[in-house]
Short mmCIF file of C-alpha atoms and ligand atoms in Angstrom, two decimals:
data_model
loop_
_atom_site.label_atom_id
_atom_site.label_comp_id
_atom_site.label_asym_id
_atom_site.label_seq_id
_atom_site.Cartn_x
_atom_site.Cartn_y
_atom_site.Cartn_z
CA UNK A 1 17.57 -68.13 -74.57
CA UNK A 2 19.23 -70.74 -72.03
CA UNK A 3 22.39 -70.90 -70.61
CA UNK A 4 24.67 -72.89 -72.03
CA UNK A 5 25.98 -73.74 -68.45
CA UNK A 6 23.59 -73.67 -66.15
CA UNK A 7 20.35 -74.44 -68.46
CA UNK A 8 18.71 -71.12 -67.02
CA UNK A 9 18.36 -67.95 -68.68
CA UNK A 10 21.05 -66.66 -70.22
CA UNK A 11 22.15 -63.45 -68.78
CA UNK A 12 25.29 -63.03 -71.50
CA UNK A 13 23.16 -64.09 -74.54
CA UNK A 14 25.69 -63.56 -77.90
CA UNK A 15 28.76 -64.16 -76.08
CA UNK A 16 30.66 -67.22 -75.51
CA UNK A 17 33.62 -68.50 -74.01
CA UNK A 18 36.45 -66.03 -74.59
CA UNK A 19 38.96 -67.32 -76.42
CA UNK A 20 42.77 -66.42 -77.07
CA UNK A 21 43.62 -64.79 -80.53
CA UNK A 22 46.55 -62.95 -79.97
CA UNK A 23 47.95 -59.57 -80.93
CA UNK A 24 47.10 -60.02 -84.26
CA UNK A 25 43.42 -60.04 -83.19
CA UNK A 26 41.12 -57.02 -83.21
CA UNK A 27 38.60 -59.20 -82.04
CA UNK A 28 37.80 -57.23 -78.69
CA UNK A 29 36.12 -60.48 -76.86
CA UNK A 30 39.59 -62.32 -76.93
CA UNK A 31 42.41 -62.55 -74.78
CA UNK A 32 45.31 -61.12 -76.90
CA UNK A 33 47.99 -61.51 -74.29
CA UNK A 34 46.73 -63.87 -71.67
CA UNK A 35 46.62 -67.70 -72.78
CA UNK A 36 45.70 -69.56 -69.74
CA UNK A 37 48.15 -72.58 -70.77
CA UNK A 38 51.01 -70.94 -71.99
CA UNK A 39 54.20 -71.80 -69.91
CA UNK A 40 56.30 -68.62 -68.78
CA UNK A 41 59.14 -70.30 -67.11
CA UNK A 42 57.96 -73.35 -64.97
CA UNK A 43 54.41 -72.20 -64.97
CA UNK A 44 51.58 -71.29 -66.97
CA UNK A 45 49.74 -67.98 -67.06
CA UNK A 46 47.35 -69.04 -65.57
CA UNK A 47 49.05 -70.54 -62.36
CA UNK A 48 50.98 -67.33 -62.37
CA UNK A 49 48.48 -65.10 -62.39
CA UNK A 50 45.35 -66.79 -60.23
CA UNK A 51 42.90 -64.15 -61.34
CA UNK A 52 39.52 -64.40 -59.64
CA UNK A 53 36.37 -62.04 -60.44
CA UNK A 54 34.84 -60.07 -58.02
CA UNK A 55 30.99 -60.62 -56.56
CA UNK A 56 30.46 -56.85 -55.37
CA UNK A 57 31.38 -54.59 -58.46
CA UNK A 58 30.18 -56.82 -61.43
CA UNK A 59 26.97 -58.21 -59.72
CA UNK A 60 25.89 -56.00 -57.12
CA UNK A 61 27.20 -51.95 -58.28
CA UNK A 62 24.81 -51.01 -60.98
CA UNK A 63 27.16 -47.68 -61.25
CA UNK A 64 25.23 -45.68 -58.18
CA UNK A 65 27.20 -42.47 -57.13
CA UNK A 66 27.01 -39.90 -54.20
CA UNK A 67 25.59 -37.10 -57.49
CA UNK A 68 22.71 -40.36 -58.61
CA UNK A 69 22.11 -43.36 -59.00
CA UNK A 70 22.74 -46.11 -60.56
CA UNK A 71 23.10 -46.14 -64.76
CA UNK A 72 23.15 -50.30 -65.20
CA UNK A 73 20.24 -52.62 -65.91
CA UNK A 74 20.96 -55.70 -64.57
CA UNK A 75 18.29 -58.38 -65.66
CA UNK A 76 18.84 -60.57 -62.55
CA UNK A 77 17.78 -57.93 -60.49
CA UNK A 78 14.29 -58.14 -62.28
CA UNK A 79 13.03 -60.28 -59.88
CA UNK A 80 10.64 -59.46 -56.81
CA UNK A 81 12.06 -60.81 -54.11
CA UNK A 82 15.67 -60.55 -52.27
CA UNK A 83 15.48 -64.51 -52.81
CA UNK A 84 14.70 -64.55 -56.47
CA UNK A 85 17.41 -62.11 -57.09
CA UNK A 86 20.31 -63.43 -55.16
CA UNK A 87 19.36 -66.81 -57.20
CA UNK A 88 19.35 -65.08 -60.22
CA UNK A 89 22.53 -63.52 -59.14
CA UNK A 90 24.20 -66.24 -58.98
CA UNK A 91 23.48 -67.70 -62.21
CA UNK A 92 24.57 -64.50 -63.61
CA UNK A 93 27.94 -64.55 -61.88
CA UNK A 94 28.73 -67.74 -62.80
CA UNK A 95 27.74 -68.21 -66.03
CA UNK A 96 30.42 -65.00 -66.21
CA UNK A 97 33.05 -66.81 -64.94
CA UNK A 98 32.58 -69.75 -66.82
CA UNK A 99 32.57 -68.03 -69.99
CA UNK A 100 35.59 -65.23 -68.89
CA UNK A 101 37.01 -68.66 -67.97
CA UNK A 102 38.65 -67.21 -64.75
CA UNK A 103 39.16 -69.74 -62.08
CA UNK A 104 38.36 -68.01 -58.75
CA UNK A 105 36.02 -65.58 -57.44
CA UNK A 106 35.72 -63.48 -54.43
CA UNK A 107 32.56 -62.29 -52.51
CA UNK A 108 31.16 -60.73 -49.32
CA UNK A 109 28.27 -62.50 -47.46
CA UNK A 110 25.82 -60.09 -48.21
CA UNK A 111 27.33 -59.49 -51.90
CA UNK A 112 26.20 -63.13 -52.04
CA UNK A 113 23.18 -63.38 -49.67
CA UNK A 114 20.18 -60.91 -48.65
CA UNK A 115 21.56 -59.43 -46.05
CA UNK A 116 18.80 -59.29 -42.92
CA UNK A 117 19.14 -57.80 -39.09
CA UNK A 118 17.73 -60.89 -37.13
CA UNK A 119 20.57 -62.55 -36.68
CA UNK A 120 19.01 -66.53 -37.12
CA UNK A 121 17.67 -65.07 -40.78
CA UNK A 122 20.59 -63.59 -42.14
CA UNK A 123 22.79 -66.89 -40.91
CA UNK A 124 19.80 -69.17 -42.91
CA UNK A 125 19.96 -66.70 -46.14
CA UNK A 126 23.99 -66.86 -46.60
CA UNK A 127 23.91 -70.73 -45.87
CA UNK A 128 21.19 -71.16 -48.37
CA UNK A 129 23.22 -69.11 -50.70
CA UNK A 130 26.50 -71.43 -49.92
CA UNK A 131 24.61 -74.53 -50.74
CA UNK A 132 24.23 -73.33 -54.29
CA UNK A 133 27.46 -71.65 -54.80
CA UNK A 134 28.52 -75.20 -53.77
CA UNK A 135 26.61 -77.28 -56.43
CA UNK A 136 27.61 -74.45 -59.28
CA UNK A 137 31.59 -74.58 -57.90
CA UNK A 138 31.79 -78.74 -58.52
CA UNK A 139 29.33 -78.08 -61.65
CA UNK A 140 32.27 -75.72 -63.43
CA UNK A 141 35.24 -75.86 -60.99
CA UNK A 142 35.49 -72.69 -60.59
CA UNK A 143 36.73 -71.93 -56.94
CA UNK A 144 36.88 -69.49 -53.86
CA UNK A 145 39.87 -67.23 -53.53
CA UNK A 146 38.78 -65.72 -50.87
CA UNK A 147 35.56 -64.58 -49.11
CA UNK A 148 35.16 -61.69 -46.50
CA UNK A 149 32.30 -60.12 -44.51
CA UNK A 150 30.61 -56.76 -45.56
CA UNK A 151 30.96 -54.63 -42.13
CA UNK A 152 30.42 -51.23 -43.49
CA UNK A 153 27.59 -51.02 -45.96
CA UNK A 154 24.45 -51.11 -43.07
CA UNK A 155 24.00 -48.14 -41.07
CA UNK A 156 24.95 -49.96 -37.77
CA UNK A 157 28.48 -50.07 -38.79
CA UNK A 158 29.07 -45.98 -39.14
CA UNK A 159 31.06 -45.65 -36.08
CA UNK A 160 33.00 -48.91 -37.01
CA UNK A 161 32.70 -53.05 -36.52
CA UNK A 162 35.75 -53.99 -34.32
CA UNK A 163 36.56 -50.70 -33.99
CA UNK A 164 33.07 -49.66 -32.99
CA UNK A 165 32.77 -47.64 -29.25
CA UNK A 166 30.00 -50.09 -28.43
CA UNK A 167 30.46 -53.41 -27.80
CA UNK A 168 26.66 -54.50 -29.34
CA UNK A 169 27.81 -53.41 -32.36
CA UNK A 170 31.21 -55.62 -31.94
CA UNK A 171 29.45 -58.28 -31.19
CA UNK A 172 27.19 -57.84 -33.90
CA UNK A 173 30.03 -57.62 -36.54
CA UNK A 174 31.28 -60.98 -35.13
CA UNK A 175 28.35 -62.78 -36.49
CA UNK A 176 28.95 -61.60 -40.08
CA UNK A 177 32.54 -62.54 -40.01
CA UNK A 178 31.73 -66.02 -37.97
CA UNK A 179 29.09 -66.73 -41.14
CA UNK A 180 31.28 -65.58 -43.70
CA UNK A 181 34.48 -67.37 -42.47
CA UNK A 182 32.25 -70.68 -42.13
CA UNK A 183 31.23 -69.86 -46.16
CA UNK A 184 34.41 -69.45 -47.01
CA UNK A 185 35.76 -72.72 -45.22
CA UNK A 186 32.84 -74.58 -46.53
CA UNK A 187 33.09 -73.42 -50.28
CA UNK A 188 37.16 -73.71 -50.12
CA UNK A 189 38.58 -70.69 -50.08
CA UNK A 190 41.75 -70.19 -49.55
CA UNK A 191 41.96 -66.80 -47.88
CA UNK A 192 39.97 -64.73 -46.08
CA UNK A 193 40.21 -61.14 -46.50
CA UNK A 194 39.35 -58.18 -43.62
CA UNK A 195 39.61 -54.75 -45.53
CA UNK A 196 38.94 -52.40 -42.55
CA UNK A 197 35.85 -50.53 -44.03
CA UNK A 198 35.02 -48.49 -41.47
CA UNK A 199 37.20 -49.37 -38.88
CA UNK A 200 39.17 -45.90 -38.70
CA UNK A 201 38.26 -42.39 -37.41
CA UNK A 202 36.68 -39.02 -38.90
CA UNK A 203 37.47 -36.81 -36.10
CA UNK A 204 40.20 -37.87 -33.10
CA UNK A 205 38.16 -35.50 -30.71
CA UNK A 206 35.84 -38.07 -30.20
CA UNK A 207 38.23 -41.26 -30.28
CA UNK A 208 40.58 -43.42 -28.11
CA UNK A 209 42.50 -44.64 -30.90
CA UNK A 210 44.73 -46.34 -28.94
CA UNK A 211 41.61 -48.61 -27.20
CA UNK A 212 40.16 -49.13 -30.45
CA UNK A 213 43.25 -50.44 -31.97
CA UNK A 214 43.65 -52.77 -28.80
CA UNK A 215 40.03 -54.09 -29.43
CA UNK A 216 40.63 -54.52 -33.72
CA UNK A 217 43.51 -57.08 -32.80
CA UNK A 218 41.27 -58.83 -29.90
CA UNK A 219 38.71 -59.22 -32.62
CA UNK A 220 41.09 -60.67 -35.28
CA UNK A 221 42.97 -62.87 -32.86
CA UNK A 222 39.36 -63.73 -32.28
CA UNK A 223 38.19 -64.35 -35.86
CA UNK A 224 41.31 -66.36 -36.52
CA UNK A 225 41.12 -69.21 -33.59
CA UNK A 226 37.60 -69.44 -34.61
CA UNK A 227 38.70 -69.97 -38.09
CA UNK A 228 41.26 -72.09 -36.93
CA UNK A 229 38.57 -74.07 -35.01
CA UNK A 230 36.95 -74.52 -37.76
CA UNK A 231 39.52 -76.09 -40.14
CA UNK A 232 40.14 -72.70 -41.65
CA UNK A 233 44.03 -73.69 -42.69
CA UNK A 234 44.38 -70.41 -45.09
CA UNK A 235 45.73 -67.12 -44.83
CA UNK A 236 43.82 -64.27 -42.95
CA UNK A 237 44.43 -61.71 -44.80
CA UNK A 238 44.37 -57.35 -43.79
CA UNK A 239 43.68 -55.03 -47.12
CA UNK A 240 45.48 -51.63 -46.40
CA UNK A 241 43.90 -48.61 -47.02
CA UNK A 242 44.57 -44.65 -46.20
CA UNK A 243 41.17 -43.15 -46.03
CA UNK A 244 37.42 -43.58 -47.74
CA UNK A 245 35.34 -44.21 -46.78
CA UNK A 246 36.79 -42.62 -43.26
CA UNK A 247 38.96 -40.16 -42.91
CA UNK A 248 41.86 -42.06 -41.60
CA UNK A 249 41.72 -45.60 -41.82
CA UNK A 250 43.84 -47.90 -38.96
CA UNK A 251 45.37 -50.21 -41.63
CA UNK A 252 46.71 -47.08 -43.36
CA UNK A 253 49.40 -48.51 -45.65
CA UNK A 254 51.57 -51.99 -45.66
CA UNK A 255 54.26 -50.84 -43.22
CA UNK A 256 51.32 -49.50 -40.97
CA UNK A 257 50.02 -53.06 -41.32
CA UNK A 258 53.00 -54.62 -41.27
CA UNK A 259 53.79 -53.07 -37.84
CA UNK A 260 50.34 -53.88 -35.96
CA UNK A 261 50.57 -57.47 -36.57
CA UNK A 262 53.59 -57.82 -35.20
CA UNK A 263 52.60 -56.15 -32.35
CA UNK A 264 50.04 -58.04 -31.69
CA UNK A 265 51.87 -61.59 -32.95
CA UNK A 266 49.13 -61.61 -35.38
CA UNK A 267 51.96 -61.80 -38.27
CA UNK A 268 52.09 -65.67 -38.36
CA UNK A 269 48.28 -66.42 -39.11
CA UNK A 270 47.83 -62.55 -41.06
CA UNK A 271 49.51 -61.54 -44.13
CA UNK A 272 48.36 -58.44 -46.49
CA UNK A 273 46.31 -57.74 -49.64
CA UNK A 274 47.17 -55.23 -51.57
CA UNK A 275 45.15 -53.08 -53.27
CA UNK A 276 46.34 -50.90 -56.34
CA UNK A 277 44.19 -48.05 -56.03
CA UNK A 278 44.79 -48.02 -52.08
CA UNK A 279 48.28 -47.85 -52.10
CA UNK A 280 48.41 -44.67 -54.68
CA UNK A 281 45.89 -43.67 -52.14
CA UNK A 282 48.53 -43.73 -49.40
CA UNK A 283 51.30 -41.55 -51.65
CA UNK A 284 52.57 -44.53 -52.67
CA UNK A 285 53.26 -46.29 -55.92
CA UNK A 286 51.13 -49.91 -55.91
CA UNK A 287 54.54 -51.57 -56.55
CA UNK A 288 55.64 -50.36 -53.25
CA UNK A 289 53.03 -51.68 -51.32
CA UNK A 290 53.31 -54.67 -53.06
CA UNK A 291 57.31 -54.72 -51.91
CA UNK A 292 56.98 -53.61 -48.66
CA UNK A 293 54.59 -56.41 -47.69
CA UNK A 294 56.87 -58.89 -49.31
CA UNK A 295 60.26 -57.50 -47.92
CA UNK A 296 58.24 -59.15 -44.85
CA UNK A 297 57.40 -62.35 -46.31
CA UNK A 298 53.91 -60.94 -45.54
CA UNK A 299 52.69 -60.47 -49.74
CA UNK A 300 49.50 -62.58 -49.77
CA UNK A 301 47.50 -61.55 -52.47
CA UNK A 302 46.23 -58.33 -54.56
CA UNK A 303 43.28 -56.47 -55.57
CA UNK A 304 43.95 -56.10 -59.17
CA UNK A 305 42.47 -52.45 -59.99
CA UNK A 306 43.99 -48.61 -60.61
CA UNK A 307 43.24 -45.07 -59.26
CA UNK A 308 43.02 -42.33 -61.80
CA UNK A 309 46.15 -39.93 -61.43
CA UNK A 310 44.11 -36.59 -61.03
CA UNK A 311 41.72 -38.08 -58.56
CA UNK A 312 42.37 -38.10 -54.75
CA UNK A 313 39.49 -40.99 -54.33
CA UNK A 314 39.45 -44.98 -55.14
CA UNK A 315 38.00 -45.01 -58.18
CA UNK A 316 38.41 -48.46 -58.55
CA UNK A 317 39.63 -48.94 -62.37
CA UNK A 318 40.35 -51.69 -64.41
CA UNK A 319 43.84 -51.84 -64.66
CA UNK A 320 45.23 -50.90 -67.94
CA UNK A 321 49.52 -49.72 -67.24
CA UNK A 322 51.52 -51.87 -68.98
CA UNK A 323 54.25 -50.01 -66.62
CA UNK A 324 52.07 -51.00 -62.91
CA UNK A 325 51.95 -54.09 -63.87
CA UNK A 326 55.34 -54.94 -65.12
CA UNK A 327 56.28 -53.16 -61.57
CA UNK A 328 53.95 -55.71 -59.93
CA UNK A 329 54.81 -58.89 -61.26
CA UNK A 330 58.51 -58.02 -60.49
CA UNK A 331 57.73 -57.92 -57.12
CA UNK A 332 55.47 -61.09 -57.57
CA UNK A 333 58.44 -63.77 -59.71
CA UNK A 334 60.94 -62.31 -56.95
CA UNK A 335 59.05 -63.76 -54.01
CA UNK A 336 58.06 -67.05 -56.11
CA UNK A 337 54.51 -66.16 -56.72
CA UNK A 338 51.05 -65.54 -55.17
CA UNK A 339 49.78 -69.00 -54.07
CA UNK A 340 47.41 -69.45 -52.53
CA UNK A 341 46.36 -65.86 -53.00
CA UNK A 342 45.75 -64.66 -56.67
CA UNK A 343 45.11 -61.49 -58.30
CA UNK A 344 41.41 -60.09 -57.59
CA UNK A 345 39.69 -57.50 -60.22
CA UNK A 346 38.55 -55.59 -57.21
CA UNK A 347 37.22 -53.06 -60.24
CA UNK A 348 34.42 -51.67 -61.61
CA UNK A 349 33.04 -50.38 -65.28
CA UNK A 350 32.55 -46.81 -65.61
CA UNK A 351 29.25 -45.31 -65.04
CA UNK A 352 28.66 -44.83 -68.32
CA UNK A 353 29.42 -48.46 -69.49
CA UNK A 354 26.20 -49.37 -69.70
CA UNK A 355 26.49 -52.75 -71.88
CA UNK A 356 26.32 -56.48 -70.47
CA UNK A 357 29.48 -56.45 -72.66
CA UNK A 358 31.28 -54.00 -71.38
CA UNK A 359 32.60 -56.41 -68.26
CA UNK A 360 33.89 -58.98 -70.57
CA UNK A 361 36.06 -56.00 -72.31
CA UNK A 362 37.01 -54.78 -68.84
CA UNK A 363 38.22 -57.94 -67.13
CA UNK A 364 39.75 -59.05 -71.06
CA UNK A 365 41.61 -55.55 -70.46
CA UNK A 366 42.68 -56.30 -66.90
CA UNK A 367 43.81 -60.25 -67.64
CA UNK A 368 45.81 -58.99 -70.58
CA UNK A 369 47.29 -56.04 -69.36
CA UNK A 370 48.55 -58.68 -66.20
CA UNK A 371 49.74 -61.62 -68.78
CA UNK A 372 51.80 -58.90 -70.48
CA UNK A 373 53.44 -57.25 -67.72
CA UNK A 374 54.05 -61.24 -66.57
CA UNK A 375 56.16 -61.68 -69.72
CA UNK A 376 58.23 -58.45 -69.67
CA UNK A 377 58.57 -59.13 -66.12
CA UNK A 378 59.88 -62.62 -66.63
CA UNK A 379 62.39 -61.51 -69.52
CA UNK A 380 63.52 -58.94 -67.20
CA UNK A 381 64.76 -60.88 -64.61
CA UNK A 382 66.23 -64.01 -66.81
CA UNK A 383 67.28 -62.46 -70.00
CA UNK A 384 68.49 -58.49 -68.89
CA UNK A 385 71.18 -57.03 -67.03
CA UNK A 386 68.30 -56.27 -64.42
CA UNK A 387 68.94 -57.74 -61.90
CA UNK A 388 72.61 -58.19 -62.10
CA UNK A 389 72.74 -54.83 -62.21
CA UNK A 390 70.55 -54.04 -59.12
CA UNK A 391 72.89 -56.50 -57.12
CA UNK A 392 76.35 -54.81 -58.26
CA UNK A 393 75.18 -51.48 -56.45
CA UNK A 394 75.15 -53.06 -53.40
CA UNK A 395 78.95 -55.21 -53.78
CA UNK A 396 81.02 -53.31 -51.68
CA UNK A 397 78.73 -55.15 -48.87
CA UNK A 398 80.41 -58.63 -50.14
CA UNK A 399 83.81 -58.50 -48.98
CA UNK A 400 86.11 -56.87 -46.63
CA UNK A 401 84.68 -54.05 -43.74
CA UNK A 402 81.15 -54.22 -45.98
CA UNK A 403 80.63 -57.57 -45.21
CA UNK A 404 81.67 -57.06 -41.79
CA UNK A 405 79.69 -54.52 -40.94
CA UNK A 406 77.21 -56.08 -42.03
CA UNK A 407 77.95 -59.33 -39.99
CA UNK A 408 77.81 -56.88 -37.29
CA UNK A 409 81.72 -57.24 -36.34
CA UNK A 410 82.13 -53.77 -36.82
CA UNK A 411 81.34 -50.42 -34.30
CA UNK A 412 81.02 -47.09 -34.97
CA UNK A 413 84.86 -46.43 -34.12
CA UNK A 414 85.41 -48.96 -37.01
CA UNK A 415 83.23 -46.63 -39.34
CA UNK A 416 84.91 -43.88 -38.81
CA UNK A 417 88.87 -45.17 -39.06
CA UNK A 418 87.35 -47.08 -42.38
CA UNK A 419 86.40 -43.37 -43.41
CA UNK A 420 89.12 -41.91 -42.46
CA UNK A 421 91.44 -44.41 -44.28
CA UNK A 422 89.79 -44.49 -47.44
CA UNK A 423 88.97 -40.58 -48.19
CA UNK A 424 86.15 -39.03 -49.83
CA UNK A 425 84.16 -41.91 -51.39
CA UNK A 426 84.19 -42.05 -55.18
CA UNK A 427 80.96 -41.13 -56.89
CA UNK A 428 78.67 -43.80 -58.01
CA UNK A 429 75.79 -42.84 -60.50
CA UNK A 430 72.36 -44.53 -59.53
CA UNK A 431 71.64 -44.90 -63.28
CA UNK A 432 67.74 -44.76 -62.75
CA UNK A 433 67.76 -43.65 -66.49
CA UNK A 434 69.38 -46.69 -67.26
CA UNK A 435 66.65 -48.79 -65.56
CA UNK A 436 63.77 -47.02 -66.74
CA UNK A 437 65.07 -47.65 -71.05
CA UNK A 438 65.76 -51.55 -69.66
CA UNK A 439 61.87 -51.77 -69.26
CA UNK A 440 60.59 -50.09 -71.88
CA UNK A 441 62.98 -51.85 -74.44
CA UNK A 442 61.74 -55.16 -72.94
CA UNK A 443 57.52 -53.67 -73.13
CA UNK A 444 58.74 -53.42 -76.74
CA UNK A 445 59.73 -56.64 -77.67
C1 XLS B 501 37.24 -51.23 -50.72
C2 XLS B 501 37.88 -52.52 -50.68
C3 XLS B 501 36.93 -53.72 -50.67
C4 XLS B 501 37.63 -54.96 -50.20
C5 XLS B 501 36.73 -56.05 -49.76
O1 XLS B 501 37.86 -50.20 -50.93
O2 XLS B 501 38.78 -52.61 -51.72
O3 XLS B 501 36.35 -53.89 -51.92
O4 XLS B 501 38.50 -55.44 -51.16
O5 XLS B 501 35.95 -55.68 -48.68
NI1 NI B 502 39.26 -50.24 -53.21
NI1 NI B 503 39.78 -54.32 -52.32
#
């Protein structure tokens, strides 16, 4: 059979373009909640919610784990040669994306392109690989969020990239990101993601932390006026992540993040993607990362996944909470969106979904499960008490001594005669009760 798209093979034979139905639908290859044109205040869903498919976990991760290997059968991958695959690949992905009808995608170089240790070969395979992702981009306009460098799959990389003791294997990792940001520039993206694989420690005995932190923001101030050189105009952007694949990571949380960057006046070039799974990770809730990193006007985009809650590891899951991503896209309106970052299905399929169909269902699953918590989010903050509500807690900060103090006219003296004045403060219940029945009446609507 031929693809309708491409005129190759078909990789997706018996599906085609997913359509919306709606709730009423029990058609499980439709969108019932996400209808790409549908207005939600001054935008559409889709401009909201930028969703982009990722390269690595639906193309490349045929379900391997550390107990076997892996359980999927991926036709492309019936080919040969590392050539004839990453072609075939390709067609694959985006004949996916076409008929998921996502508009962005994300990838690492060697997601993309055979990955190779002489340096001249692996530069030729990734721009030979670019050249097509360029014709199939302007072929179905589907675009680049963002594109990043793999720096901890090959065995060079086990004692870190940037991070590494040795400078070779510095060096080394600044060809990959040098290639990958010129991909990136040349195929549009907008952002350009480092998520520190294995730039982190598993035992401080044998670590200066403090030197290899000094040489991770060399590196990325690096990376960026290279970028910059380049015409890169985006955002860089530094996933946060706890541990896993080592056993403390540097770019631990968002505040960790948050803090290096402006130690190292990275913070006007850098901002932060979040990552669901990494922030519950961290013993925190994703929503928290998510505010934390835009508390600093420093929210540039997400990984769109979920942990499992009786797993300590990233398992990487579609995300399914109605409740996560209400949370999220709270955080999202309040700042005015995600542009020109978007939200990435950095998520895999189970192991044991085995069927070609089975990552339309789980990206269908994901996009809804985002358009809906877009709506209640949305009718939370313009049609409840929300947010009114949240704002009277804080009024006594609006007039009189509040508002001074918080003008900063005010010293400790004045604190205590303002105490001592006033008496015991009355109680004031934080009503989290109150809060929690406003959302769930609003899921129910
Ligand atoms: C792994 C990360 C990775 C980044 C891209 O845990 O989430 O997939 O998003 O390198
Ligand atoms: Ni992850
Ligand atoms: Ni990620």
């Amino acid at each position: 059979m031929s693809n309708l798209f491409t005129g190759k093979r078909e990789y997706f034979p018996g599906i085609g373009r997913i359509p919306f139905e709606g709730v009423g639908s029990d058609n499980p290859l439709a969108y019932k909640h996400y209808d790409a044109t549908r207005k939600i205040g001054d935008k559409t869903m889709a401009e909201h919610l930028r969703f982009a498919v990722c390269y690595w976990h639906s193309f490349c991760n045929s379900g391997g784990d550390p107990f076997g290997p892996g359980t999927r059968r991926f036709p492309w991958d019936e080919h040969d040669t590392a050539t004839t695959r990453a072609d075939a690949r390709m067609d694959a992905a985006f004949e996916f994306f076409t008929k998921l009808d996502v508009p962005y995608y994300c990838f690492h170089d060697i997601d993309m392109a055979p990955d190779a240790e002489d340096v001249g070969e692996y530069e030729k395979n990734l721009r030979r690989m670019v050249a097509m992702a360029k014709e199939r981009q302007e072929a179905t306009g589907i675009k680049v969020l963002w594109g990043t460098a793999n720096l901890f799959s090959h065995p060079r990389y086990m004692n870190g990239a940037a991070t590494n003791p040795d400078f070779a294997v510095v060096a080394r990792a600044a060809v990959q990101v040098k290639a990958a940001l010129e991909a990136t520039v040349e195929l549009g993206g907008s952002s350009y993601v480092f998520w520190g694989g294995r730039e982190g420690y598993s035992s401080l005995h044998n670590t200066q932390m403090k030197r290899e932190l000094e040489h991770f923001a060399r590196f990325l101030e690096m990376a960026r006026d290279y970028g910059r050189s380049i015409g890169f105009n985006g955002n860089f952007l530094i996933e946060p992540k706890p541990m896993e694949p080592m056993k403390h990571q540097y770019d631990f949380d968002s505040s960790t993040v948050v803090g290096f960057l402006k130690q190292h006046g990275l913070d006007k070039d850098f901002k932060l993607n979040i990552e669901a799974n990494h922030a519950t990770l961290a013993g925190h809730t994703f929503e928290h990362d998510l505010q934390v990193a835009s508390d600093h006007g420093l929210l540039g985009s997400v990984d769109a996944n979920r942990g499992n809650a009786q797993n300590g590891w990233d398992t990487d899951q579609f995300p399914t909470d109605l409740y996560d991503t209400v949370g999220a896209m709270l955080v999202v309106l309040r700042q005015g969106g995600l542009a020109p970052g978007g939200l990435n299905f950095d998520a895999k399929v189970r192991r044991e979904s085995t069927d070609a169909e089975d990552l339309f269902l789980a990206h269908i699953g994901g996009m809804d499960t985002f358009a809906r918590g877009l709506e209640v989010a949305h009718g939370l903050l313009t049609q409840s008490p929300l947010e009114h509500q949240r704002a009277k807690r804080y009024v006594s900060f609006e007039a009189g001594a509040g508002s001074d103090f918080v003008q900063g006219k005010l010293g400790f003296a004045d604190l205590r005669d303002y105490a001592a004045r006033n008496g015991e403060p009355v109680q004031l219940s934080g009503k989290q009760e109150r809060y929690e029945n406003l959302i769930n009446q609003y899921l129910s609507r």
